[in-house]
Tab-separated table of C-alpha atoms in Angstrom:
chain	number	residue	atom	x	y	z
A	66	UNK	CA	32.550	-8.664	44.136
A	67	UNK	CA	34.903	-8.704	41.232
A	68	UNK	CA	34.459	-12.254	40.886
A	69	UNK	CA	30.723	-11.847	40.603
A	70	UNK	CA	30.963	-9.312	38.024
A	71	UNK	CA	33.369	-11.391	35.865
A	72	UNK	CA	30.833	-14.214	36.167
A	73	UNK	CA	27.970	-12.222	35.206
A	74	UNK	CA	29.956	-10.898	32.093
A	75	UNK	CA	30.964	-14.322	31.201
A	76	UNK	CA	27.416	-15.786	31.609
A	77	UNK	CA	26.002	-12.762	29.356
A	78	UNK	CA	28.511	-13.323	26.746
A	79	UNK	CA	28.137	-17.116	26.831
A	80	UNK	CA	24.464	-17.433	26.722
A	81	UNK	CA	23.629	-14.870	24.338
A	82	UNK	CA	24.095	-15.748	20.740
A	83	UNK	CA	24.291	-13.028	18.061
A	84	UNK	CA	20.816	-11.980	16.509
A	85	UNK	CA	19.868	-9.631	13.830
A	86	UNK	CA	22.497	-10.496	11.274
A	87	UNK	CA	19.912	-11.168	8.571
A	88	UNK	CA	16.803	-9.252	7.591
A	89	UNK	CA	13.560	-10.199	5.687
A	90	UNK	CA	13.544	-8.857	2.116
A	91	UNK	CA	11.916	-5.544	2.174
A	92	UNK	CA	9.866	-4.992	-1.013
A	93	UNK	CA	9.305	-1.249	-1.633
A	94	UNK	CA	6.607	0.059	-4.163
A	95	UNK	CA	7.659	2.992	-5.929
A	96	UNK	CA	3.928	3.975	-6.385
A	97	UNK	CA	2.844	2.648	-2.883
A	98	UNK	CA	3.975	2.647	0.851
A	99	UNK	CA	5.350	-0.050	2.879
A	100	UNK	CA	7.087	-0.091	6.289
A	101	UNK	CA	9.707	-2.255	8.179
A	102	UNK	CA	10.392	-2.958	11.610
A	103	UNK	CA	14.279	-1.780	11.599
A	104	UNK	CA	14.987	-2.300	15.395
A	105	UNK	CA	16.423	-5.364	16.643
A	106	UNK	CA	17.918	-6.832	19.780
A	107	UNK	CA	21.619	-7.273	19.608
A	108	UNK	CA	23.496	-10.111	21.560
A	109	UNK	CA	27.187	-10.978	21.748
A	110	UNK	CA	28.807	-14.318	21.611
A	111	UNK	CA	31.957	-14.809	23.653
A	112	UNK	CA	34.114	-16.101	20.836
A	113	UNK	CA	36.054	-13.842	18.389
A	114	UNK	CA	33.767	-13.677	15.646
A	115	UNK	CA	32.821	-10.651	13.751
A	116	UNK	CA	29.323	-9.067	14.315
A	117	UNK	CA	27.618	-8.225	11.048
A	118	UNK	CA	25.087	-5.348	10.867
A	119	UNK	CA	23.101	-3.827	8.175
A	120	UNK	CA	23.253	-0.312	7.442
A	121	UNK	CA	20.114	1.654	8.566
A	122	UNK	CA	19.242	-0.741	11.064
A	123	UNK	CA	18.717	0.152	15.057
A	124	UNK	CA	20.168	-2.353	17.624
A	125	UNK	CA	19.537	-2.509	21.181
A	126	UNK	CA	22.257	-4.061	23.135
A	127	UNK	CA	21.029	-6.053	26.267
A	128	UNK	CA	23.132	-4.656	29.311
A	129	UNK	CA	23.990	-6.662	32.135
A	130	UNK	CA	21.707	-4.451	34.100
A	131	UNK	CA	18.817	-5.477	32.072
A	132	UNK	CA	19.656	-9.369	32.020
A	133	UNK	CA	21.669	-10.072	35.395
A	134	UNK	CA	22.513	-8.075	38.224
A	135	UNK	CA	20.157	-5.229	39.109
A	136	UNK	CA	22.204	-1.801	39.486
A	137	UNK	CA	25.229	-3.195	37.491
A	138	UNK	CA	25.698	-1.514	33.952
A	139	UNK	CA	28.421	-1.543	31.208
A	140	UNK	CA	29.476	1.165	28.739
A	141	UNK	CA	29.696	0.923	24.978
A	142	UNK	CA	32.016	2.939	22.729
A	143	UNK	CA	33.120	2.724	19.026
A	144	UNK	CA	36.093	3.881	17.162
A	145	UNK	CA	34.065	5.302	14.178
A	146	UNK	CA	30.992	7.426	14.909
A	147	UNK	CA	30.816	7.779	11.011
A	148	UNK	CA	29.909	4.161	10.592
A	149	UNK	CA	28.103	3.521	14.187
A	150	UNK	CA	26.324	5.785	16.380
A	151	UNK	CA	25.689	5.117	20.012
A	152	UNK	CA	22.856	6.289	22.404
A	153	UNK	CA	23.244	4.562	25.663
A	154	UNK	CA	22.800	0.760	24.760
A	155	UNK	CA	21.268	1.815	21.239
A	156	UNK	CA	23.434	1.350	18.295
A	157	UNK	CA	22.547	2.558	14.754
A	158	UNK	CA	24.573	1.523	11.756
A	159	UNK	CA	24.993	4.557	9.685
A	160	UNK	CA	27.380	3.413	6.904
A	161	UNK	CA	29.033	0.594	5.199
A	162	UNK	CA	32.374	-0.498	6.425
A	163	UNK	CA	34.308	-1.988	9.360
A	164	UNK	CA	34.751	-0.598	12.948
A	165	UNK	CA	35.411	-1.850	16.477
A	166	UNK	CA	32.823	-1.899	19.365
A	167	UNK	CA	34.023	-1.770	22.861
A	168	UNK	CA	32.273	-2.907	25.839
A	169	UNK	CA	33.587	-1.493	29.155
A	170	UNK	CA	32.458	-3.566	32.244
A	171	UNK	CA	32.071	-1.994	35.621
A	172	UNK	CA	35.308	-3.578	36.724
A	173	UNK	CA	37.164	-1.767	33.993
A	174	UNK	CA	37.612	-4.876	32.064
A	175	UNK	CA	37.114	-4.124	28.219
A	176	UNK	CA	35.828	-6.513	25.708
A	177	UNK	CA	36.234	-5.550	21.939
A	178	UNK	CA	34.228	-6.882	19.115
A	179	UNK	CA	34.964	-6.380	15.297
A	180	UNK	CA	31.816	-4.946	13.490
A	181	UNK	CA	31.131	-5.494	9.899
A	182	UNK	CA	28.294	-3.006	8.524
A	183	UNK	CA	26.975	-4.163	5.189
A	184	UNK	CA	24.256	-2.830	2.839
A	185	UNK	CA	20.910	-3.529	3.911
A	186	UNK	CA	19.277	-6.806	2.331
A	187	UNK	CA	16.338	-5.019	0.583
A	188	UNK	CA	15.029	-5.064	-2.707
A	189	UNK	CA	12.982	-2.629	-4.712
A	190	UNK	CA	9.884	-3.028	-6.946
A	191	UNK	CA	7.025	-1.005	-8.510
A	192	UNK	CA	3.438	-1.481	-7.917
A	193	UNK	CA	2.822	-1.839	-11.459
A	194	UNK	CA	5.240	-2.455	-14.564
A	195	UNK	CA	3.847	0.421	-16.496
A	196	UNK	CA	2.755	4.096	-15.996
A	197	UNK	CA	1.102	6.332	-18.450
A	198	UNK	CA	1.223	10.163	-18.184
A	199	UNK	CA	0.076	13.029	-20.258
A	200	UNK	CA	2.695	15.574	-21.595
A	201	UNK	CA	3.521	17.973	-19.023
A	202	UNK	CA	2.438	15.949	-15.952
A	203	UNK	CA	4.369	15.141	-13.035
A	204	UNK	CA	4.405	12.276	-10.489
A	205	UNK	CA	6.333	11.298	-7.474
A	206	UNK	CA	7.685	7.774	-7.308
A	207	UNK	CA	7.732	7.318	-3.629
A	208	UNK	CA	10.220	4.972	-1.803
A	209	UNK	CA	10.827	4.228	1.815
A	210	UNK	CA	13.891	2.640	1.270
A	211	UNK	CA	15.892	5.416	2.860
A	212	UNK	CA	14.221	4.794	6.316
A	213	UNK	CA	15.980	1.183	5.997
A	214	UNK	CA	19.303	2.892	5.298
A	215	UNK	CA	19.318	2.301	1.509
A	216	UNK	CA	19.454	5.210	-1.024
A	217	UNK	CA	17.726	4.984	-4.396
A	218	UNK	CA	19.248	6.175	-7.448
A	219	UNK	CA	16.874	7.084	-10.110
A	220	UNK	CA	17.467	7.221	-13.891
A	221	UNK	CA	15.397	7.645	-17.106
A	222	UNK	CA	16.212	5.868	-20.358
A	223	UNK	CA	14.981	8.625	-22.468
A	224	UNK	CA	15.516	12.431	-21.100
A	225	UNK	CA	13.574	13.800	-24.050
A	226	UNK	CA	10.455	12.050	-22.910
A	227	UNK	CA	10.917	12.020	-19.184
A	228	UNK	CA	13.081	13.837	-16.571
A	229	UNK	CA	13.502	12.317	-13.122
A	230	UNK	CA	15.235	13.991	-9.902
A	231	UNK	CA	17.151	12.448	-7.038
A	232	UNK	CA	13.901	12.290	-5.040
A	233	UNK	CA	12.155	10.228	-7.651
A	234	UNK	CA	9.917	12.980	-9.143
A	235	UNK	CA	9.239	12.600	-12.753
A	236	UNK	CA	8.139	14.947	-15.281
A	237	UNK	CA	6.715	14.162	-18.822
A	238	UNK	CA	8.530	16.377	-21.121
A	239	UNK	CA	7.601	14.800	-24.550
A	240	UNK	CA	5.496	12.063	-25.969
A	241	UNK	CA	6.973	8.601	-26.300
A	242	UNK	CA	8.448	5.916	-23.905
A	243	UNK	CA	11.093	5.927	-21.453
A	244	UNK	CA	12.098	3.316	-18.817
A	245	UNK	CA	12.635	4.680	-15.377
A	246	UNK	CA	15.197	2.326	-13.290
A	247	UNK	CA	15.522	2.344	-9.440
A	248	UNK	CA	18.902	1.243	-8.285
A	249	UNK	CA	20.042	0.474	-4.693
A	250	UNK	CA	23.596	0.389	-3.420
A	251	UNK	CA	23.430	-3.367	-3.030
A	252	UNK	CA	23.070	-3.823	-6.757
A	253	UNK	CA	19.096	-4.608	-6.650
A	254	UNK	CA	17.268	-2.731	-9.378
A	255	UNK	CA	13.775	-2.355	-10.580
A	256	UNK	CA	12.289	-0.823	-13.842
A	257	UNK	CA	9.131	0.953	-14.988
A	258	UNK	CA	8.096	1.543	-18.432
A	259	UNK	CA	6.588	4.940	-18.576
A	260	UNK	CA	4.535	5.922	-21.564
A	261	UNK	CA	3.735	9.669	-22.210
A	262	UNK	CA	0.803	10.471	-24.403
A	263	UNK	CA	-0.420	13.854	-25.703
A	264	UNK	CA	-2.081	16.239	-22.933
A	265	UNK	CA	-5.786	15.937	-22.952
A	266	UNK	CA	-8.131	18.086	-24.920
A	267	UNK	CA	-11.123	17.083	-23.112
A	268	UNK	CA	-12.347	14.884	-20.204
A	269	UNK	CA	-15.698	13.427	-19.482
A	270	UNK	CA	-17.539	11.461	-16.431
A	271	UNK	CA	-18.974	7.970	-17.551
A	272	UNK	CA	-22.248	9.474	-16.353
A	273	UNK	CA	-23.436	13.095	-16.256
A	274	UNK	CA	-25.155	12.342	-13.031
A	275	UNK	CA	-25.746	9.595	-10.412
A	276	UNK	CA	-27.982	8.882	-7.561
A	277	UNK	CA	-26.636	7.457	-4.314
A	278	UNK	CA	-28.078	6.833	-0.830
A	279	UNK	CA	-26.850	8.485	2.362
A	280	UNK	CA	-23.899	6.899	3.570
A	281	UNK	CA	-22.983	5.122	0.387
A	282	UNK	CA	-19.605	5.309	-1.334
A	283	UNK	CA	-19.093	5.385	-5.023
A	284	UNK	CA	-16.074	5.772	-7.459
A	285	UNK	CA	-16.742	8.467	-10.114
A	286	UNK	CA	-14.640	7.511	-13.189
A	287	UNK	CA	-13.537	9.877	-15.990
A	288	UNK	CA	-11.985	9.339	-19.430
A	289	UNK	CA	-9.913	11.641	-21.716
A	290	UNK	CA	-10.178	11.987	-25.349
A	291	UNK	CA	-8.481	9.173	-27.606
A	292	UNK	CA	-4.785	9.355	-27.934
A	293	UNK	CA	-4.061	11.361	-24.834
A	294	UNK	CA	-3.694	10.634	-21.071
A	295	UNK	CA	-4.300	12.029	-17.838
A	296	UNK	CA	-2.517	10.563	-14.679
A	297	UNK	CA	-3.250	13.477	-12.268
A	298	UNK	CA	-6.829	14.233	-12.145
A	299	UNK	CA	-8.198	16.347	-9.242
A	300	UNK	CA	-11.706	15.908	-7.858
A	301	UNK	CA	-13.708	18.509	-5.836
A	302	UNK	CA	-17.405	18.786	-4.500
A	303	UNK	CA	-19.597	21.776	-4.443
A	304	UNK	CA	-20.811	20.771	-1.026
A	305	UNK	CA	-18.667	18.461	0.995
A	306	UNK	CA	-21.106	18.345	3.891
A	307	UNK	CA	-23.561	16.560	1.564
A	308	UNK	CA	-21.184	14.498	-0.323
A	309	UNK	CA	-17.356	14.711	-0.086
A	310	UNK	CA	-14.948	13.277	-2.636
A	311	UNK	CA	-11.292	12.146	-2.334
A	312	UNK	CA	-9.469	14.712	-4.610
A	313	UNK	CA	-7.113	11.990	-6.002
A	314	UNK	CA	-9.125	8.720	-6.336
A	315	UNK	CA	-12.618	10.211	-7.116
A	316	UNK	CA	-13.956	8.096	-4.396
A	317	UNK	CA	-17.404	9.818	-3.271
A	318	UNK	CA	-18.706	9.515	0.143
A	319	UNK	CA	-22.451	10.705	0.582
A	320	UNK	CA	-23.320	12.050	3.829
A	321	UNK	CA	-26.748	13.270	3.903
A	322	UNK	CA	-29.835	13.894	1.261
A	323	UNK	CA	-29.377	16.720	-1.083
A	324	UNK	CA	-27.478	17.517	-4.389
A	325	UNK	CA	-23.931	18.371	-5.200
A	326	UNK	CA	-21.870	18.759	-8.373
A	327	UNK	CA	-18.488	17.112	-8.573
A	328	UNK	CA	-15.892	18.632	-10.916
A	329	UNK	CA	-12.785	16.757	-12.225
A	330	UNK	CA	-9.849	18.761	-13.568
A	331	UNK	CA	-6.840	17.596	-15.360
A	332	UNK	CA	-3.275	18.898	-14.806
A	333	UNK	CA	-3.700	21.359	-17.775
A	334	UNK	CA	-6.886	22.689	-16.795
A	335	UNK	CA	-9.642	20.614	-18.681
A	336	UNK	CA	-12.941	20.065	-16.533
A	337	UNK	CA	-16.042	18.022	-16.577
A	338	UNK	CA	-18.798	17.920	-14.089
A	339	UNK	CA	-21.195	15.243	-12.556
A	340	UNK	CA	-24.329	15.871	-10.788
A	341	UNK	CA	-24.849	13.798	-7.630
A	342	UNK	CA	-28.238	13.252	-6.112
A	343	UNK	CA	-28.113	11.904	-2.339
A	344	UNK	CA	-31.477	10.192	-1.489
A	345	UNK	CA	-32.317	8.505	1.810
A	346	UNK	CA	-30.733	5.152	2.592
A	347	UNK	CA	-33.063	2.322	1.833
A	348	UNK	CA	-35.000	0.725	4.698
A	349	UNK	CA	-35.692	-2.429	2.899
A	350	UNK	CA	-35.275	-4.030	-0.904
A	351	UNK	CA	-37.539	-6.310	-2.893
A	352	UNK	CA	-37.576	-7.924	-6.391
A	353	UNK	CA	-40.172	-8.180	-9.149
A	354	UNK	CA	-39.902	-11.929	-8.623
A	355	UNK	CA	-38.827	-13.937	-5.763
A	356	UNK	CA	-38.944	-17.410	-7.596
A	357	UNK	CA	-38.307	-18.364	-11.118
A	358	UNK	CA	-37.835	-21.365	-13.392
A	359	UNK	CA	-35.660	-21.359	-16.301
A	360	UNK	CA	-34.442	-23.926	-18.825
A	361	UNK	CA	-30.852	-24.667	-19.248
A	362	UNK	CA	-29.247	-21.777	-21.268
A	363	UNK	CA	-32.215	-19.256	-20.508
A	364	UNK	CA	-31.858	-15.874	-18.936
A	365	UNK	CA	-34.012	-13.400	-17.065
A	366	UNK	CA	-33.451	-10.032	-15.291
A	367	UNK	CA	-34.248	-9.333	-11.699
A	368	UNK	CA	-35.489	-6.000	-11.139
A	369	UNK	CA	-34.857	-4.253	-7.773
A	370	UNK	CA	-37.501	-2.016	-5.914
A	371	UNK	CA	-36.702	0.238	-3.211
A	372	UNK	CA	-38.895	2.438	-0.955
A	373	UNK	CA	-39.546	5.962	-2.395
A	374	UNK	CA	-37.242	8.405	-1.838
A	375	UNK	CA	-34.338	5.965	-1.388
A	376	UNK	CA	-31.491	4.838	-3.323
A	377	UNK	CA	-28.692	2.383	-3.630
A	378	UNK	CA	-26.230	2.892	-6.289
A	379	UNK	CA	-24.342	-0.152	-5.500
A	380	UNK	CA	-26.448	-3.351	-5.303
A	381	UNK	CA	-24.811	-6.895	-5.399
A	382	UNK	CA	-26.299	-10.038	-6.907
A	383	UNK	CA	-24.744	-13.103	-5.532
A	384	UNK	CA	-25.458	-16.891	-6.812
A	385	UNK	CA	-25.552	-19.512	-4.124
A	386	UNK	CA	-24.125	-21.904	-6.756
A	387	UNK	CA	-22.289	-20.433	-9.541
A	388	UNK	CA	-22.218	-24.004	-11.488
A	389	UNK	CA	-25.921	-23.938	-11.845
A	390	UNK	CA	-26.573	-20.241	-12.380
A	391	UNK	CA	-24.640	-16.872	-12.979
A	392	UNK	CA	-25.682	-13.396	-12.364
A	393	UNK	CA	-24.016	-10.238	-13.527
A	394	UNK	CA	-23.990	-6.842	-11.910
A	395	UNK	CA	-27.252	-5.843	-13.632
A	396	UNK	CA	-29.208	-8.670	-12.185
A	397	UNK	CA	-29.202	-10.709	-15.400
A	398	UNK	CA	-29.519	-14.535	-14.347
A	399	UNK	CA	-28.403	-17.143	-16.717
A	400	UNK	CA	-29.263	-21.059	-16.239
A	401	UNK	CA	-26.019	-23.230	-16.606
A	402	UNK	CA	-27.238	-26.516	-15.681
A	403	UNK	CA	-30.294	-28.264	-13.851
A	404	UNK	CA	-30.497	-27.857	-10.357
A	405	UNK	CA	-31.798	-25.380	-7.738
A	406	UNK	CA	-30.109	-22.106	-6.386
A	407	UNK	CA	-30.928	-18.743	-5.101
A	408	UNK	CA	-29.680	-15.127	-5.894
A	409	UNK	CA	-28.857	-13.141	-2.929
A	410	UNK	CA	-29.549	-9.412	-3.502
A	411	UNK	CA	-28.016	-6.807	-1.292
A	412	UNK	CA	-27.919	-2.945	-1.068
A	413	UNK	CA	-24.926	-1.097	0.244
A	414	UNK	CA	-26.343	-0.803	3.805
A	415	UNK	CA	-26.976	-4.381	4.263
A	416	UNK	CA	-30.740	-4.812	3.151
A	417	UNK	CA	-31.270	-8.194	1.421
A	418	UNK	CA	-33.683	-10.283	-0.372
A	419	UNK	CA	-33.543	-13.546	-2.014
A	420	UNK	CA	-34.792	-15.327	-5.294
A	421	UNK	CA	-35.030	-18.870	-5.604
A	422	UNK	CA	-34.067	-20.270	-9.275
A	423	UNK	CA	-34.972	-23.772	-10.409
A	424	UNK	CA	-33.194	-24.748	-13.784
A	425	UNK	CA	-34.955	-27.570	-15.876
A	426	UNK	CA	-34.040	-29.255	-18.939
C-alpha cells in the first residue's frame, strides 16, 4: 500500500505543472465597477522551484483524493498564517513575503515547497480623465481593488480645493483645480483632474414639459447657471407608479397613462420641475410622404403622424445608404449624391414606416 501511495504522490507532483503564477491585468475604474475571478487551481511541480502567488488571490490545491485514488487525502500546513491562510485544500494569499507550504501525505511523508507572495498584477484607471464638482459637493471614487488584494492610497494635490479620505471619498472645499492620485502597492498609479466651480444658484430642465408613451424610457437633462457646477443631482417623481425616475441618472420610465411632476434637486438645495405627460403607446406610425425626389444638396423634413392619444418621444430616423442621403434626429433628409435609398422611421415600441428617396442631378 505504501508503494501505491508513493507512486500516487509521485504521479501527482510530476504530471501537474504550477499554474496561476500570473494574472491578467485588472483595470479598475474609480468611477465605475469591475470584477475579476480571483480563484485559481494550484498545482505543484516535483522540482525544488519556488511557487509564486499573488496577494489577494485564492488557490485551490487538487488533493490526491480529487485526482488519483478515492479515499486518499493529504494535509496542508504553512509556517506563516499571516501570509497564507488555509481552509482544507483552499489557500488564500494574505500578505506579501515568503513562507513555506508543507504537504503531508497519508504515509506521513512531508513535501515542503517555498512560497513567494507578490503584490497583485493589477493596474488602476479612472473612467474619465476629468471630473467637475460644485463647491461643497462630495463624491465617492469607488474601487474594487481591495477585493483583488491591493490597497489604494488616495491623495489630493490641492487640499484647499479638494480633500479625500482613505476610502476615496472626496469633498470640494474650495473653487479651483486639484489632481487626485490613486496609488497601488505595486507602484501603479492613475490621476484624475478635478475642477471645482461655484455652487449653483439655479437649475433648470431642458424642457418644462415632455410627452412620452407608456413603456417608454427617456433621460431628463438639467443645466445649472453659468460658472457653476452640480455633480450630485437627485431626481424624484410625484407618482412613481405612473412614471418613475432613477434618482441619480434622470432616466425616466413611463409605466401607464397619466401625468407626473419630476423634481431635480442639487446638493445645495436648488430645485427645478418638469411635467411629464404619459400617453398610450402608438399602435402604428405614418409619414406625411412615403416617397420623395430630391436634387443633390436639397433637403426636406419628414413629419411623423401617430394615432390620436398616443406618443413616442423617441423616434429614430435611419438611412439605408448614408452615402446617398443623411437624416438627422428631427427627420431632416439631405441629398448627398445621385441614387436611391430609403429612410426607416421607428418608434420606441418598434412601429416602423419607410420613405423612399431618389436623388437626381
